[in-house]
Amino acid sequence: MENSTVRYTCVTCGACCKERLIPLTIAEAEKWLDRGDHVAIILEAFSYLTDPEISPEYIHNTSRAAIVNKDKGRLHIIAIFAANALKRCPNLQENNLCGIYEERPLVCRIYPMEINPFIELRKENKICPPESWGNGDILCSDGVANPPLRLLINESKQADVDDAAAKVAICESLGMSVASWKGDGLAVYFPGSEALLAAIQTRNSRQREDGYQWKVRTDNAGLREILLAAEIPLAPGESNAYIYQAL
Ligand code: SF4
Ligand code: SF4
């Protein structure tokens, strides 16, 4: 951002609680489902094939991914569990206040600051109205979040690392086996809440199956060629199991 110090105050417009998927840790997803609300799952695959430089961003992504297809067509898979607020968050009250304020998810506590260290905070990319910027507490200085926010961001990043393998194992137990290619598309699943909650609650007693094979969904002809050459299985074009959106 141009200004080295960014001041911000939430004006409780409620805009960030509508029309979105809200990433959750596993523990947050369990509570979300327990309250009777819905959780979607976004599955992303990647490998060195399209990022041969092993950049800091690549290393960051591997830390929040699980390795699958170990014998052939090896891939990293990131599973994002996300509260379904595609219309509006079920916890958003009529007065635009959060109904679970004391236990709201980490990403809600961190917004509008960025969690991803490779994304710069830009006001124009945030849904907060103009009057929320320029006054109130310091959000960040020279791109560095204020100390309490830094703690929350670190907590969120650590949960991403700690939960990475378990989230993929949970997806496997529910039969999900197709991921989009990171940056190329989005594959979004809407599992049944009871089944997902049961899979989360039994995750510690669950072993990942050695032979479980993941496939990649892409409509990009060039990428399909690269993946086929690396013996990475491709998913057929249509499926009722998930919604696919090319980027
Ligand atoms: S949990 Fe609360 S803060 Fe988070 S999106 Fe829902 S209403 Fe908004
Ligand atoms: S969009 Fe910004 S100002 Fe509006 S409720 Fe969310 S955080 Fe607050």
mmCIF file of C-alpha atoms in Angstrom, residues 27-228:
data_model
loop_
_atom_site.group_PDB
_atom_site.id
_atom_site.type_symbol
_atom_site.label_atom_id
_atom_site.label_comp_id
_atom_site.label_asym_id
_atom_site.label_seq_id
_atom_site.Cartn_x
_atom_site.Cartn_y
_atom_site.Cartn_z
ATOM 1 C CA ALA A 27 -11.523 -27.310 14.737
ATOM 2 C CA GLU A 28 -13.533 -24.352 13.437
ATOM 3 C CA ALA A 29 -15.193 -26.528 10.772
ATOM 4 C CA GLU A 30 -16.237 -29.016 13.446
ATOM 5 C CA LYS A 31 -17.872 -26.254 15.503
ATOM 6 C CA TRP A 32 -19.460 -24.766 12.380
ATOM 7 C CA LEU A 33 -21.040 -28.110 11.472
ATOM 8 C CA ASP A 34 -22.023 -28.757 15.076
ATOM 9 C CA ARG A 35 -24.075 -25.563 14.981
ATOM 10 C CA GLY A 36 -25.966 -27.043 11.996
ATOM 11 C CA ASP A 37 -24.322 -24.871 9.342
ATOM 12 C CA HIS A 38 -22.663 -25.973 6.105
ATOM 13 C CA VAL A 39 -19.017 -26.349 5.096
ATOM 14 C CA ALA A 40 -17.734 -26.525 1.514
ATOM 15 C CA ILE A 41 -14.368 -27.971 0.480
ATOM 16 C CA ILE A 42 -12.086 -26.531 -2.193
ATOM 17 C CA LEU A 43 -9.423 -28.915 -3.496
ATOM 18 C CA GLU A 44 -6.300 -27.643 -5.232
ATOM 19 C CA ALA A 45 -3.433 -29.649 -6.719
ATOM 20 C CA PHE A 46 0.030 -28.482 -7.713
ATOM 21 C CA SER A 47 3.548 -29.774 -8.257
ATOM 22 C CA TYR A 48 6.924 -28.623 -9.478
ATOM 23 C CA LEU A 49 5.694 -29.264 -13.044
ATOM 24 C CA THR A 50 4.333 -25.745 -13.417
ATOM 25 C CA ASP A 51 6.527 -24.103 -10.760
ATOM 26 C CA PRO A 52 10.022 -25.465 -11.385
ATOM 27 C CA GLU A 53 11.804 -22.614 -9.593
ATOM 28 C CA ILE A 54 10.883 -23.834 -6.086
ATOM 29 C CA SER A 55 10.099 -20.260 -5.079
ATOM 30 C CA PRO A 56 9.375 -19.119 -1.492
ATOM 31 C CA GLU A 57 5.686 -19.154 -2.460
ATOM 32 C CA TYR A 58 5.982 -22.752 -3.642
ATOM 33 C CA ILE A 59 7.588 -23.754 -0.335
ATOM 34 C CA HIS A 60 4.841 -21.927 1.535
ATOM 35 C CA ASN A 61 2.214 -23.834 -0.447
ATOM 36 C CA THR A 62 3.867 -27.209 0.166
ATOM 37 C CA SER A 63 3.756 -26.532 3.917
ATOM 38 C CA ARG A 64 -0.046 -26.435 3.766
ATOM 39 C CA ALA A 65 -0.437 -29.415 1.420
ATOM 40 C CA ALA A 66 -0.354 -33.214 1.650
ATOM 41 C CA ILE A 67 1.570 -35.385 -0.813
ATOM 42 C CA VAL A 68 -0.576 -37.888 -2.717
ATOM 43 C CA ASN A 69 -0.068 -40.400 -5.554
ATOM 44 C CA LYS A 70 3.337 -41.186 -4.083
ATOM 45 C CA ASP A 71 4.198 -43.954 -6.516
ATOM 46 C CA LYS A 72 3.109 -42.370 -9.766
ATOM 47 C CA GLY A 73 1.881 -38.913 -10.679
ATOM 48 C CA ARG A 74 2.958 -37.382 -7.373
ATOM 49 C CA LEU A 75 1.033 -34.245 -6.378
ATOM 50 C CA HIS A 76 0.577 -31.798 -3.544
ATOM 51 C CA ILE A 77 -3.051 -31.322 -2.500
ATOM 52 C CA ILE A 78 -4.371 -28.382 -0.496
ATOM 53 C CA ALA A 79 -7.823 -28.898 1.014
ATOM 54 C CA ILE A 80 -9.563 -25.710 2.092
ATOM 55 C CA PHE A 81 -12.520 -26.226 4.415
ATOM 56 C CA ALA A 82 -14.724 -23.174 4.077
ATOM 57 C CA ALA A 83 -17.915 -22.028 5.773
ATOM 58 C CA ASN A 84 -20.663 -21.650 3.230
ATOM 59 C CA ALA A 85 -21.713 -17.993 3.316
ATOM 60 C CA LEU A 86 -22.392 -17.786 -0.421
ATOM 61 C CA LYS A 87 -25.643 -15.953 0.321
ATOM 62 C CA ARG A 88 -24.866 -14.646 3.787
ATOM 63 C CA CYS A 89 -23.180 -16.072 6.857
ATOM 64 C CA PRO A 90 -25.737 -17.881 9.019
ATOM 65 C CA ASN A 91 -24.297 -16.035 12.020
ATOM 66 C CA LEU A 92 -24.804 -12.556 10.611
ATOM 67 C CA GLN A 93 -27.583 -10.886 12.572
ATOM 68 C CA GLU A 94 -30.098 -8.386 11.222
ATOM 69 C CA ASN A 95 -28.131 -5.546 12.849
ATOM 70 C CA ASN A 96 -25.036 -6.687 10.898
ATOM 71 C CA LEU A 97 -23.298 -7.881 14.061
ATOM 72 C CA CYS A 98 -21.759 -11.328 14.378
ATOM 73 C CA GLY A 99 -23.861 -13.795 16.379
ATOM 74 C CA ILE A 100 -20.791 -15.809 17.392
ATOM 75 C CA TYR A 101 -18.429 -12.885 17.920
ATOM 76 C CA GLU A 102 -16.451 -14.484 20.765
ATOM 77 C CA GLU A 103 -15.821 -17.655 18.756
ATOM 78 C CA ARG A 104 -15.793 -16.328 15.218
ATOM 79 C CA PRO A 105 -13.216 -17.951 12.894
ATOM 80 C CA LEU A 106 -9.647 -16.698 12.673
ATOM 81 C CA VAL A 107 -10.108 -15.307 9.160
ATOM 82 C CA CYS A 108 -13.001 -13.157 10.403
ATOM 83 C CA ARG A 109 -10.747 -11.798 13.175
ATOM 84 C CA ILE A 110 -7.958 -11.060 10.716
ATOM 85 C CA TYR A 111 -9.999 -9.424 7.923
ATOM 86 C CA PRO A 112 -9.240 -7.081 6.141
ATOM 87 C CA MET A 113 -5.542 -7.881 6.701
ATOM 88 C CA GLU A 114 -4.042 -10.461 4.342
ATOM 89 C CA ILE A 115 -3.004 -13.864 5.720
ATOM 90 C CA ASN A 116 -1.025 -14.954 2.673
ATOM 91 C CA PRO A 117 2.460 -13.363 2.989
ATOM 92 C CA PHE A 118 2.682 -13.149 -0.814
ATOM 93 C CA ILE A 119 -0.392 -10.941 -1.151
ATOM 94 C CA GLU A 120 0.000 -7.254 -0.443
ATOM 95 C CA LEU A 121 -2.821 -5.486 1.388
ATOM 96 C CA ARG A 122 -4.697 -3.256 -1.067
ATOM 97 C CA LYS A 123 -7.791 -1.301 -0.103
ATOM 98 C CA GLU A 124 -9.243 -1.723 -3.576
ATOM 99 C CA ASN A 125 -9.208 -5.500 -3.137
ATOM 100 C CA LYS A 126 -11.183 -5.288 0.100
ATOM 101 C CA ILE A 127 -14.922 -4.975 0.459
ATOM 102 C CA CYS A 128 -14.747 -2.533 3.384
ATOM 103 C CA PRO A 129 -16.336 0.843 2.480
ATOM 104 C CA PRO A 130 -14.222 4.003 2.110
ATOM 105 C CA GLU A 131 -15.237 5.377 5.531
ATOM 106 C CA SER A 132 -13.606 2.396 7.255
ATOM 107 C CA TRP A 133 -10.132 3.441 6.071
ATOM 108 C CA GLY A 134 -7.880 6.204 7.362
ATOM 109 C CA ASN A 135 -9.043 6.357 10.958
ATOM 110 C CA GLY A 136 -9.138 4.104 14.000
ATOM 111 C CA ASP A 137 -6.381 1.751 15.093
ATOM 112 C CA ILE A 138 -3.260 0.980 13.098
ATOM 113 C CA LEU A 139 -3.917 -2.115 10.982
ATOM 114 C CA CYS A 140 -0.393 -2.384 9.619
ATOM 115 C CA SER A 141 2.803 -0.405 9.111
ATOM 116 C CA ASP A 142 4.978 -0.938 6.046
ATOM 117 C CA GLY A 143 2.885 -4.003 5.250
ATOM 118 C CA VAL A 144 3.455 -5.568 8.693
ATOM 119 C CA ALA A 145 0.295 -6.254 10.693
ATOM 120 C CA ASN A 146 -0.102 -4.856 14.208
ATOM 121 C CA PRO A 147 1.147 -7.247 16.957
ATOM 122 C CA PRO A 148 -2.219 -8.800 18.007
ATOM 123 C CA LEU A 149 -3.096 -9.377 14.359
ATOM 124 C CA ARG A 150 0.319 -10.921 13.733
ATOM 125 C CA LEU A 151 -0.409 -13.483 16.443
ATOM 126 C CA LEU A 152 -3.720 -14.366 14.800
ATOM 127 C CA ILE A 153 -2.118 -14.610 11.349
ATOM 128 C CA ASN A 154 0.583 -16.905 12.725
ATOM 129 C CA GLU A 155 -2.088 -19.020 14.430
ATOM 130 C CA SER A 156 -3.958 -19.329 11.143
ATOM 131 C CA LYS A 157 -0.822 -20.245 9.189
ATOM 132 C CA GLN A 158 0.175 -22.826 11.802
ATOM 133 C CA ALA A 159 -3.295 -24.401 11.665
ATOM 134 C CA ASP A 160 -2.943 -24.639 7.870
ATOM 135 C CA VAL A 161 0.280 -26.599 8.354
ATOM 136 C CA ASP A 162 -0.982 -28.745 11.234
ATOM 137 C CA ASP A 163 -4.283 -29.603 9.503
ATOM 138 C CA ALA A 164 -2.948 -30.204 5.976
ATOM 139 C CA ALA A 165 -2.655 -34.011 5.999
ATOM 140 C CA ALA A 166 -5.761 -34.568 8.136
ATOM 141 C CA LYS A 167 -7.927 -32.481 5.811
ATOM 142 C CA VAL A 168 -6.837 -34.502 2.796
ATOM 143 C CA ALA A 169 -7.441 -37.766 4.703
ATOM 144 C CA ILE A 170 -10.947 -36.559 5.598
ATOM 145 C CA CYS A 171 -11.617 -35.790 1.920
ATOM 146 C CA GLU A 172 -10.390 -39.241 0.920
ATOM 147 C CA SER A 173 -12.674 -40.873 3.496
ATOM 148 C CA LEU A 174 -15.590 -39.074 1.813
ATOM 149 C CA GLY A 175 -14.535 -40.285 -1.646
ATOM 150 C CA MET A 176 -13.280 -36.961 -2.989
ATOM 151 C CA SER A 177 -10.480 -37.566 -5.432
ATOM 152 C CA VAL A 178 -10.505 -34.744 -7.984
ATOM 153 C CA ALA A 179 -8.752 -31.424 -7.485
ATOM 154 C CA SER A 180 -8.385 -28.388 -9.705
ATOM 155 C CA TRP A 181 -4.893 -27.187 -10.649
ATOM 156 C CA LYS A 182 -3.789 -24.269 -8.491
ATOM 157 C CA GLY A 183 -4.297 -21.022 -10.411
ATOM 158 C CA ASP A 184 -6.096 -22.760 -13.282
ATOM 159 C CA GLY A 185 -9.503 -23.547 -11.823
ATOM 160 C CA LEU A 186 -11.563 -24.187 -8.712
ATOM 161 C CA ALA A 187 -13.135 -27.520 -7.730
ATOM 162 C CA VAL A 188 -15.648 -26.980 -4.933
ATOM 163 C CA TYR A 189 -17.443 -29.784 -3.087
ATOM 164 C CA PHE A 190 -20.542 -29.428 -0.915
ATOM 165 C CA PRO A 191 -20.456 -32.572 1.251
ATOM 166 C CA GLY A 192 -23.351 -33.592 3.483
ATOM 167 C CA SER A 193 -22.907 -31.938 6.872
ATOM 168 C CA GLU A 194 -23.480 -35.108 8.916
ATOM 169 C CA ALA A 195 -20.995 -37.137 6.872
ATOM 170 C CA LEU A 196 -18.347 -34.414 7.039
ATOM 171 C CA LEU A 197 -18.811 -33.942 10.774
ATOM 172 C CA ALA A 198 -18.486 -37.705 11.341
ATOM 173 C CA ALA A 199 -15.341 -37.823 9.175
ATOM 174 C CA ILE A 200 -13.815 -34.928 11.133
ATOM 175 C CA GLN A 201 -14.667 -36.497 14.469
ATOM 176 C CA THR A 202 -13.070 -39.836 13.539
ATOM 177 C CA ARG A 203 -10.021 -38.377 11.795
ATOM 178 C CA ASN A 204 -7.535 -39.485 14.457
ATOM 179 C CA SER A 205 -8.477 -43.137 14.100
ATOM 180 C CA ARG A 206 -8.299 -43.010 10.308
ATOM 181 C CA GLN A 207 -5.351 -44.130 8.165
ATOM 182 C CA ARG A 208 -4.866 -42.768 4.687
ATOM 183 C CA GLU A 209 -5.110 -45.465 2.052
ATOM 184 C CA ASP A 210 -1.776 -46.049 0.312
ATOM 185 C CA GLY A 211 -3.226 -46.688 -3.114
ATOM 186 C CA TYR A 212 -5.680 -43.785 -3.122
ATOM 187 C CA GLN A 213 -5.358 -42.042 -6.462
ATOM 188 C CA TRP A 214 -6.041 -38.372 -7.032
ATOM 189 C CA LYS A 215 -6.940 -36.864 -10.400
ATOM 190 C CA VAL A 216 -6.717 -33.331 -11.731
ATOM 191 C CA ARG A 217 -9.558 -31.499 -13.456
ATOM 192 C CA THR A 218 -8.521 -28.917 -15.993
ATOM 193 C CA ASP A 219 -9.984 -27.661 -19.266
ATOM 194 C CA ASN A 220 -6.630 -26.148 -20.282
ATOM 195 C CA ALA A 221 -5.261 -28.131 -23.235
ATOM 196 C CA GLY A 222 -1.634 -27.104 -22.630
ATOM 197 C CA LEU A 223 -1.801 -28.035 -18.966
ATOM 198 C CA ARG A 224 -3.477 -31.365 -19.789
ATOM 199 C CA GLU A 225 -0.515 -32.223 -22.007
ATOM 200 C CA ILE A 226 1.993 -31.385 -19.276
ATOM 201 C CA LEU A 227 0.100 -33.434 -16.692
ATOM 202 C CA LEU A 228 -0.366 -36.416 -18.992
#
